[in-house]
PDB file of C-alpha atoms in Angstrom:
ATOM      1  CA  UNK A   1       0.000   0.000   0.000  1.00  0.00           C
ATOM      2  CA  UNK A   2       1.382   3.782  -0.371  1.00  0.00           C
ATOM      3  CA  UNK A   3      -0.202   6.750   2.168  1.00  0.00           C
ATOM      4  CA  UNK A   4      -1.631   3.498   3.748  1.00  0.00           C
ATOM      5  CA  UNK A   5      -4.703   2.434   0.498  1.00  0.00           C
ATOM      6  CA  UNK A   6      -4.034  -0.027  -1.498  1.00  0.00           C
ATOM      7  CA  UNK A   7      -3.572   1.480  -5.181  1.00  0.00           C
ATOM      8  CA  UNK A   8      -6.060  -0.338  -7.611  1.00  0.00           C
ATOM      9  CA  UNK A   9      -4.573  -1.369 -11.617  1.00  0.00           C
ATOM     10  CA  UNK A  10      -6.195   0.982 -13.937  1.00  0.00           C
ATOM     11  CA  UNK A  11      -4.833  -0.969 -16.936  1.00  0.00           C
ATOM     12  CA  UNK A  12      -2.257  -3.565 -17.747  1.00  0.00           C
ATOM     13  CA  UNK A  13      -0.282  -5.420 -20.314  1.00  0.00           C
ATOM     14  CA  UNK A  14       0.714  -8.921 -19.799  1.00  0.00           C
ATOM     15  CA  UNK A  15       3.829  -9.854 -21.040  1.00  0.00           C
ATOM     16  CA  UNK A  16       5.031 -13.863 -21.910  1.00  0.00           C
ATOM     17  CA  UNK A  17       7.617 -13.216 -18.869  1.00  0.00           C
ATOM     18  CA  UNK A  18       6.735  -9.962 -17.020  1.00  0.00           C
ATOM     19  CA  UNK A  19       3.146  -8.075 -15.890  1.00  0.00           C
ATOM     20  CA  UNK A  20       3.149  -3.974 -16.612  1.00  0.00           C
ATOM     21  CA  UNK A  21       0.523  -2.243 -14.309  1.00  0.00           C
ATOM     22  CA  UNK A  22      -0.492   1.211 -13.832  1.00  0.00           C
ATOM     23  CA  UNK A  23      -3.163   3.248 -11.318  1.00  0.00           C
ATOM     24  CA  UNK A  24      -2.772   6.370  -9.550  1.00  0.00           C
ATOM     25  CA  UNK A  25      -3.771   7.651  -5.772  1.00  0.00           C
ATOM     26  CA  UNK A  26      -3.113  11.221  -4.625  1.00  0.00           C
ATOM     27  CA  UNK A  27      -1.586  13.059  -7.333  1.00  0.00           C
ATOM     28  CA  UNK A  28       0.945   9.894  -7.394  1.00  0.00           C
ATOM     29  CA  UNK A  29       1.053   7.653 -10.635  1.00  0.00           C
ATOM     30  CA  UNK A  30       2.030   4.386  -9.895  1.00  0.00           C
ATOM     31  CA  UNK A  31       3.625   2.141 -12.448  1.00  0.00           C
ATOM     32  CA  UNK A  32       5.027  -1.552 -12.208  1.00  0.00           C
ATOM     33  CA  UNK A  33       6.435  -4.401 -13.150  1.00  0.00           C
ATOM     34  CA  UNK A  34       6.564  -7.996 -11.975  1.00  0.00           C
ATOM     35  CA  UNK A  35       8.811  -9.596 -13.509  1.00  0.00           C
ATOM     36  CA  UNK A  36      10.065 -13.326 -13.626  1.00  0.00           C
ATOM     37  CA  UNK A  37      14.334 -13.917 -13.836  1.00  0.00           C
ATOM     38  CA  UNK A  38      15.446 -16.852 -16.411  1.00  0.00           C
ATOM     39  CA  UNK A  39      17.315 -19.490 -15.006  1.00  0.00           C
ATOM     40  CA  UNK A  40      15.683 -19.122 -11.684  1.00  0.00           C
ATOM     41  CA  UNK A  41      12.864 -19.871  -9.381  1.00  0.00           C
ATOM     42  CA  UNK A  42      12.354 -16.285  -8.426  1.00  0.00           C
ATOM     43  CA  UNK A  43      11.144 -12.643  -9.347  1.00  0.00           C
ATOM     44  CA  UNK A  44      11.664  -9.142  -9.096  1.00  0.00           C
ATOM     45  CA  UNK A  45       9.421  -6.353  -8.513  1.00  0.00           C
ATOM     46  CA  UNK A  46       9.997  -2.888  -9.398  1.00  0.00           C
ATOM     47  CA  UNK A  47       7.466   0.135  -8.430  1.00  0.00           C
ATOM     48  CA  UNK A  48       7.696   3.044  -9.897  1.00  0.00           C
ATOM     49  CA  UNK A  49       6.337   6.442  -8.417  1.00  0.00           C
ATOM     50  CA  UNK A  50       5.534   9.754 -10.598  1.00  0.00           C
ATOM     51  CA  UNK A  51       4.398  12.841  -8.829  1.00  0.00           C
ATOM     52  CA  UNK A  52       2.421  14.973  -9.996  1.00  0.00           C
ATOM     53  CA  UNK A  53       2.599  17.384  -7.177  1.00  0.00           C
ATOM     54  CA  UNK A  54       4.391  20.498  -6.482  1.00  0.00           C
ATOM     55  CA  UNK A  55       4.743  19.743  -3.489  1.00  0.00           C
ATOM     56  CA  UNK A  56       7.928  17.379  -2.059  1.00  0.00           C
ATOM     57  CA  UNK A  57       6.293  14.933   0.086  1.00  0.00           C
ATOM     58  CA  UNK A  58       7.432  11.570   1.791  1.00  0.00           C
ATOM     59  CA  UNK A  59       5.051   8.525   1.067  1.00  0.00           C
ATOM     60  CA  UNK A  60       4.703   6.015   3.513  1.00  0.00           C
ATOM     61  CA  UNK A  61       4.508   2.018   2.082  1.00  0.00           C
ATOM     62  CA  UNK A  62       3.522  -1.205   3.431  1.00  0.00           C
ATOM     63  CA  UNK A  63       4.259  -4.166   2.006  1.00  0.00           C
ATOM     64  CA  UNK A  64       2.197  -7.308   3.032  1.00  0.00           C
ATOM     65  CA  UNK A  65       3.572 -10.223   2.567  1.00  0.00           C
ATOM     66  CA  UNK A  66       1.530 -14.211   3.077  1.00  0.00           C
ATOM     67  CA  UNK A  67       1.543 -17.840   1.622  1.00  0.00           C
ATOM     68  CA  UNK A  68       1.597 -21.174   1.832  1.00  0.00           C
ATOM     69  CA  UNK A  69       4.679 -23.712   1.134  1.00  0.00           C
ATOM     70  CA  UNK A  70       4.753 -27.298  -0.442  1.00  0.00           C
ATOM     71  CA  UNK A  71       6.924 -29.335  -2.220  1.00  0.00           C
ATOM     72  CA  UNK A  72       5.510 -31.455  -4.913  1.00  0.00           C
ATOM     73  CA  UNK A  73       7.164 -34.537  -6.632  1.00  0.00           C
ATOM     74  CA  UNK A  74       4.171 -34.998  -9.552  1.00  0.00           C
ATOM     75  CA  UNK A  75       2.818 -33.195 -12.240  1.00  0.00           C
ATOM     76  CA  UNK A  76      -0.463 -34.154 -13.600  1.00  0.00           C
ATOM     77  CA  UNK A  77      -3.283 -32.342 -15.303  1.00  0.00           C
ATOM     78  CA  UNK A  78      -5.219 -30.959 -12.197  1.00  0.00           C
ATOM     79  CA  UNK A  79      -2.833 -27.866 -10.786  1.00  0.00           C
ATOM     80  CA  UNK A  80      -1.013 -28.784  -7.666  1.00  0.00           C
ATOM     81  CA  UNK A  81      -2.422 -26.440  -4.883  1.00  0.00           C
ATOM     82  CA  UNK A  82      -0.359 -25.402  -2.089  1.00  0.00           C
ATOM     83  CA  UNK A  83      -1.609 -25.891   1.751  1.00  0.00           C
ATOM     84  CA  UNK A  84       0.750 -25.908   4.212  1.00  0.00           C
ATOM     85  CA  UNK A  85       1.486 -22.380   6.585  1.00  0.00           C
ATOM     86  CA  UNK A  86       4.773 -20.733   6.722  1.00  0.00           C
ATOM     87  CA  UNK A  87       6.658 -19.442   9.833  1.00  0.00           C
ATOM     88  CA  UNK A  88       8.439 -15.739   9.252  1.00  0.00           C
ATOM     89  CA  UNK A  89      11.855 -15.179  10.180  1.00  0.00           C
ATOM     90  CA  UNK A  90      14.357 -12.265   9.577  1.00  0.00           C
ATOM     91  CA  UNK A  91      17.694 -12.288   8.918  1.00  0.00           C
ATOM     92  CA  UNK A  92      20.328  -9.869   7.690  1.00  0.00           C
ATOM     93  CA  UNK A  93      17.260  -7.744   6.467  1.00  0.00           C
ATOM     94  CA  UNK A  94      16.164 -10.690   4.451  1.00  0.00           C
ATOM     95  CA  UNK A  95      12.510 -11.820   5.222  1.00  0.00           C
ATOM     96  CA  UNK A  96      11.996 -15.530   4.884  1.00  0.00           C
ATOM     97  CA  UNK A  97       8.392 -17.542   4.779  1.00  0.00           C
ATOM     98  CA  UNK A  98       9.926 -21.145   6.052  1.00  0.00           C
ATOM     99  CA  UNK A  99       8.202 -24.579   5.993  1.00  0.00           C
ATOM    100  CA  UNK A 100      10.567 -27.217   6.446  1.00  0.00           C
ATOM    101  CA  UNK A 101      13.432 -26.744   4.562  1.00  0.00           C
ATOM    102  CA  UNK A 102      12.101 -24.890   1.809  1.00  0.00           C
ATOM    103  CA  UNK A 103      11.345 -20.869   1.625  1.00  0.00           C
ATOM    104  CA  UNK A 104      10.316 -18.245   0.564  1.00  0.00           C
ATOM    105  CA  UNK A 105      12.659 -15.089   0.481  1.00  0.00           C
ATOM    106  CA  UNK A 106      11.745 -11.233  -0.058  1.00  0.00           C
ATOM    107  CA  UNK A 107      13.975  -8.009   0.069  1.00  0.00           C
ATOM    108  CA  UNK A 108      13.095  -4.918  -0.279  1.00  0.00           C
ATOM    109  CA  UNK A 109      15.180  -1.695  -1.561  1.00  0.00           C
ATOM    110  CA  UNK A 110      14.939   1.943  -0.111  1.00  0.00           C
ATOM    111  CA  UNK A 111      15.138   1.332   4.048  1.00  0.00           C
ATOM    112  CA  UNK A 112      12.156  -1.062   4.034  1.00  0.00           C
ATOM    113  CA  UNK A 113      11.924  -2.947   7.730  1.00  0.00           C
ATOM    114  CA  UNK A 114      10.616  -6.122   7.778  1.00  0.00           C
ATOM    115  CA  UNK A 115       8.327  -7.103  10.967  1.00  0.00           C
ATOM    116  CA  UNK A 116       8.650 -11.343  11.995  1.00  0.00           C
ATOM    117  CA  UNK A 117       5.206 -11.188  13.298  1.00  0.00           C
ATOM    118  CA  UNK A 118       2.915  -9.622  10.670  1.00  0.00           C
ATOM    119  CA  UNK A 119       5.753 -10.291   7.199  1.00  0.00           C
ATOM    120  CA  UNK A 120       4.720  -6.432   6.875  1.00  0.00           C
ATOM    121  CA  UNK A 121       7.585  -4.560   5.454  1.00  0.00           C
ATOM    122  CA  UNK A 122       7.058  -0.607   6.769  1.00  0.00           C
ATOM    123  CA  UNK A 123       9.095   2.432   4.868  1.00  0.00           C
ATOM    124  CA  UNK A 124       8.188   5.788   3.308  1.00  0.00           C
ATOM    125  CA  UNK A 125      10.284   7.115  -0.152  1.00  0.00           C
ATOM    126  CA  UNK A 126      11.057  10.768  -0.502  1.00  0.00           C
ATOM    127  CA  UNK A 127       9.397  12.275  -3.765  1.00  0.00           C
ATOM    128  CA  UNK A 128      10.186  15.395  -4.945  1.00  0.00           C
ATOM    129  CA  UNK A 129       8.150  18.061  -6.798  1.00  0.00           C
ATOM    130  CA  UNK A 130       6.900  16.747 -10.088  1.00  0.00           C
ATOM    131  CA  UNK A 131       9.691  14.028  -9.902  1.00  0.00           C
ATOM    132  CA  UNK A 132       9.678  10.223  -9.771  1.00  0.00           C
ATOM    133  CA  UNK A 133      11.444   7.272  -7.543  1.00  0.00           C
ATOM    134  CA  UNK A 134      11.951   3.584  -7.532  1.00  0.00           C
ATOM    135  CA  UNK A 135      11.952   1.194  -5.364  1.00  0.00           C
ATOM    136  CA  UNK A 136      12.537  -3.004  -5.296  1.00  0.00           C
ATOM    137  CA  UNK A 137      11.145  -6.207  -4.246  1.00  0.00           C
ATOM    138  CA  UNK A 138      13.241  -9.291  -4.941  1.00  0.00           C
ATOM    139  CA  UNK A 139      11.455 -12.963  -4.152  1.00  0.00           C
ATOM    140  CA  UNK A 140      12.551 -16.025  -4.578  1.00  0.00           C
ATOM    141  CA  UNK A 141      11.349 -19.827  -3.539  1.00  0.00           C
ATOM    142  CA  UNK A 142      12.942 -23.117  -3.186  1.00  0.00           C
ATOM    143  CA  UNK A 143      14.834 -24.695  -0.390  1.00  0.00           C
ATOM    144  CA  UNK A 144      16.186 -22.186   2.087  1.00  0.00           C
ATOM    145  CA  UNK A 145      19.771 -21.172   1.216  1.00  0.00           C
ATOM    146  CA  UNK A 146      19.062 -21.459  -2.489  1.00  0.00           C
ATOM    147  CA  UNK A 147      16.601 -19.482  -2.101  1.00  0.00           C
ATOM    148  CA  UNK A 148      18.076 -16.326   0.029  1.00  0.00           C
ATOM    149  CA  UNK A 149      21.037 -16.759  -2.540  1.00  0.00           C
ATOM    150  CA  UNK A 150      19.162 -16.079  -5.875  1.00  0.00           C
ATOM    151  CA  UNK A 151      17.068 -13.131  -3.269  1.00  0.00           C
ATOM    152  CA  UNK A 152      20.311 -11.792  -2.594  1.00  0.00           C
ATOM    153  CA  UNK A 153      21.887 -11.514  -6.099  1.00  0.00           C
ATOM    154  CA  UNK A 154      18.639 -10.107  -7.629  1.00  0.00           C
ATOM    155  CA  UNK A 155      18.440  -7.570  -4.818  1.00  0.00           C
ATOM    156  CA  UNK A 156      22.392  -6.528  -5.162  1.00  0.00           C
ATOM    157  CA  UNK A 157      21.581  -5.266  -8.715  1.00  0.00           C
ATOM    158  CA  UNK A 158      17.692  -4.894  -9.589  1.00  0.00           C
ATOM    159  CA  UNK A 159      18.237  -2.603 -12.398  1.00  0.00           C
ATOM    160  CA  UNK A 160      20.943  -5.459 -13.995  1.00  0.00           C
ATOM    161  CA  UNK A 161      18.290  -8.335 -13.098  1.00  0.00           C
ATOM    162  CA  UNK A 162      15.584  -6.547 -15.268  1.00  0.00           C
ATOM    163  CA  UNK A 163      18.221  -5.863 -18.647  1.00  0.00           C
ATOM    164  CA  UNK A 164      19.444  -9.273 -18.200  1.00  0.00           C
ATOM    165  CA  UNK A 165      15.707 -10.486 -18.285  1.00  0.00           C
ATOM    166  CA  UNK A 166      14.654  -8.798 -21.160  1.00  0.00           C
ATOM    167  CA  UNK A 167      17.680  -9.714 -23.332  1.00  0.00           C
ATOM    168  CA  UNK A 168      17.335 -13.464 -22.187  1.00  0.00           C
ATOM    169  CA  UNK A 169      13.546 -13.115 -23.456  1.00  0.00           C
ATOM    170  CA  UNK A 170      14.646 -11.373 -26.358  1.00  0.00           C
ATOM    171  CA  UNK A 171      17.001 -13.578 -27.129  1.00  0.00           C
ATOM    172  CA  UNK A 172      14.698 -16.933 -26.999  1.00  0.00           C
ATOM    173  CA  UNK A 173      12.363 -15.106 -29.293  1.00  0.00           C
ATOM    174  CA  UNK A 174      15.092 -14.162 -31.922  1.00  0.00           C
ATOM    175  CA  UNK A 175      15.876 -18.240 -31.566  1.00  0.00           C
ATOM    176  CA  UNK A 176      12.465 -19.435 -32.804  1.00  0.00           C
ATOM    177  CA  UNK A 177      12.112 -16.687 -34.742  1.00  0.00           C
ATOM    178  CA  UNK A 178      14.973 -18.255 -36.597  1.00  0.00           C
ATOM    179  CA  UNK A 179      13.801 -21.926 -36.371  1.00  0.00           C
ATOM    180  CA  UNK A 180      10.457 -21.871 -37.032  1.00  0.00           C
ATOM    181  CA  UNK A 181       8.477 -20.993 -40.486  1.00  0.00           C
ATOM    182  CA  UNK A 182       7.579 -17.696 -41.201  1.00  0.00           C
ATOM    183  CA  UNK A 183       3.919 -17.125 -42.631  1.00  0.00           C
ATOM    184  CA  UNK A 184       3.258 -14.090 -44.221  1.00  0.00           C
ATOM    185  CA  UNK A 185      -0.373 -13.378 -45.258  1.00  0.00           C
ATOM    186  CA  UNK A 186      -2.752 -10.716 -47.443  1.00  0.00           C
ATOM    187  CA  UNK A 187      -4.241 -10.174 -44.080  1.00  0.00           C
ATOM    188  CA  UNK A 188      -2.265  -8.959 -41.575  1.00  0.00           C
ATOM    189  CA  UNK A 189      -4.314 -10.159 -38.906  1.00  0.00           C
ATOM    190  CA  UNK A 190      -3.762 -13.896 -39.508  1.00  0.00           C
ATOM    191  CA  UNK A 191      -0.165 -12.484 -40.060  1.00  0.00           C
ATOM    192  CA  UNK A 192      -0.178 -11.552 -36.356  1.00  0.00           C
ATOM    193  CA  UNK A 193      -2.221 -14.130 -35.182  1.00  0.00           C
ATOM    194  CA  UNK A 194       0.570 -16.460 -36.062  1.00  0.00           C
ATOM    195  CA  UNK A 195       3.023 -14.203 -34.647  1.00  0.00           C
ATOM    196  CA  UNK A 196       1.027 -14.889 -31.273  1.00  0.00           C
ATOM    197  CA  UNK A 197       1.197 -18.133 -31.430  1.00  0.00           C
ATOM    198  CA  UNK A 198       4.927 -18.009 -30.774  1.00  0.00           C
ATOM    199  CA  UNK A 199       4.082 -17.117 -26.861  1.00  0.00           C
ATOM    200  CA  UNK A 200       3.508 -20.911 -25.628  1.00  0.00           C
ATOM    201  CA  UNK A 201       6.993 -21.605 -27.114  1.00  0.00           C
ATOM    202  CA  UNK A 202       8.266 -18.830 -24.033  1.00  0.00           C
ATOM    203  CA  UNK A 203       5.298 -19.760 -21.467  1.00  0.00           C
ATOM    204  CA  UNK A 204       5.660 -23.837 -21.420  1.00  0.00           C
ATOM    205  CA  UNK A 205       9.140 -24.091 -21.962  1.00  0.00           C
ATOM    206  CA  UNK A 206      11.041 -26.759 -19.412  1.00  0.00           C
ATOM    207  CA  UNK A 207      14.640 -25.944 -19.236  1.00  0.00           C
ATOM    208  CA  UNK A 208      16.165 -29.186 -17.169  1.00  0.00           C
ATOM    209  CA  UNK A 209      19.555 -29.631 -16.640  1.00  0.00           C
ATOM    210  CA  UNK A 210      21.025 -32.521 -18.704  1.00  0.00           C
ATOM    211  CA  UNK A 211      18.689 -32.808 -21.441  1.00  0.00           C
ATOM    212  CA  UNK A 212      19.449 -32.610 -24.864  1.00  0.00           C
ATOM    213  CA  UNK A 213      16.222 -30.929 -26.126  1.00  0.00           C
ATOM    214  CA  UNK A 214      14.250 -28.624 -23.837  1.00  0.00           C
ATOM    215  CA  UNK A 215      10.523 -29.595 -24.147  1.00  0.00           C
ATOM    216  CA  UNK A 216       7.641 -27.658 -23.817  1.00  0.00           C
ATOM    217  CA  UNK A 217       4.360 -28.854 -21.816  1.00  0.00           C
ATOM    218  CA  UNK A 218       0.934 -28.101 -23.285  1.00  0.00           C
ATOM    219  CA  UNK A 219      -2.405 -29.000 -22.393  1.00  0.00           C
ATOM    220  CA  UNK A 220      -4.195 -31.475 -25.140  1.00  0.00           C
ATOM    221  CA  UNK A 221      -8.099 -31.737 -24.870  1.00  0.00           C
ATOM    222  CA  UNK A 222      -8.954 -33.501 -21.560  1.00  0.00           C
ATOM    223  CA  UNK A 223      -5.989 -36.722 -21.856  1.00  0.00           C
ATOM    224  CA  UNK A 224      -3.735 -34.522 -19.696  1.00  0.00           C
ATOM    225  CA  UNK A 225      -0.313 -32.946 -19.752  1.00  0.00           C
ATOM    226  CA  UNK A 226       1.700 -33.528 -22.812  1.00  0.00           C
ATOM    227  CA  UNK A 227       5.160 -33.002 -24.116  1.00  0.00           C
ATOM    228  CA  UNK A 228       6.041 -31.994 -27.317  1.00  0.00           C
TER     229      UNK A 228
END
């Protein structure tokens, strides 16, 4: 929350690998992006604050952090739905939600204090006239210390995490782009309809360590997961 409301999405784009939102609350625009880092079970938040004020003014921010933690060794056509509650700890200004030996880990840029108890994270970010500010929120999830690890390099350089995330998307897109057919039509609408179709190749891709082709997992009618 920011001047303690929660600030509603006025519109969004979803992205194959990253969310763009925007709303507004008190002459403040409010712009972000959640955004997932290749390679890695684990995310990175950046917020975004434009003032439209001529005033300087400090805005106060909560952030409220809850979940639940399971491992699960299957993967079957019905989604896998997580159950069991987590137990907060803090450490070296590292918040972790901790079931067993698995966690989750947040971090948060810009003097944000994490609170054990309520996994509320309190600050405020100075905003001058007409002028705009970042802030951070790094997550990651997995077992403990490979968790806080992947948390800690994300957090160490946020504005690096997001570059190196686009170009790795980019990248994978330039890759199929030059594998797969290209279809060019008298329509341009079927011409970008194909285009789309390129997304599931990005969303469903499996990358796993020690094999030779990375497959992709789709849905097929109602027989259940496939690979292709």
């Amino acid at each position: 929350t920011l001047l303690d409301q929660p600030v509603a999405t006025e519109r969004y784009t979803w992205h194959p690998f990253h969310v763009e939102r925007f709303g507004s609350i008190d002459d403040i625009d409010v712009e972000t992006v959640t955004m997932l880092v290749p390679s890695r079970r684990a995310g990175l938040i950046e917020v975004t604050l434009k003032s439209k004020s001529k005033k300087a003014r400090t805005v106060p921010r909560d952030i409220a952090i809850s979940g639940t933690l399971d491992r699960s060794d299957w993967w079957e056509f019905g989604v896998n739905k997580s159950k069991t509650p987590t137990t907060s700890a803090i450490a070296d200004g590292c918040l972790k939600l901790q079931q067993g030996d698995l966690a989750i880990a947040l971090r948060a840029s810009g003097g944000v204090k994490w609170e054990s108890t309520t996994s509320l994270g309190k600050g405020s970010i100075s905003l001058p006239p007409f002028a705009h500010a970042k802030f951070h929120v790094a997550f990651a999830i997995g077992p403990a210390t490979e968790a806080q690890s992947a948390c800690d390099a994300i957090a160490a350089d946020p504005e690096r995490t997001i570059v190196d995330s686009r170009m790795a998307y980019n990248d994978r897109v330039k890759k199929l782009y030059d594998t797969l057919p290209r279809l060019e039509a008298s329509d341009p609408a079927r011409t970008r309809f194909y285009e789309r179709s390129v997304a599931p190749f990005i969303t469903t891709r499996w990358s796993i360590t020690g094999f030779r082709l990375q497959p992709n997992s789709t849905t097929a009618s109602d027989t259940g997961e496939c690979i292709w």
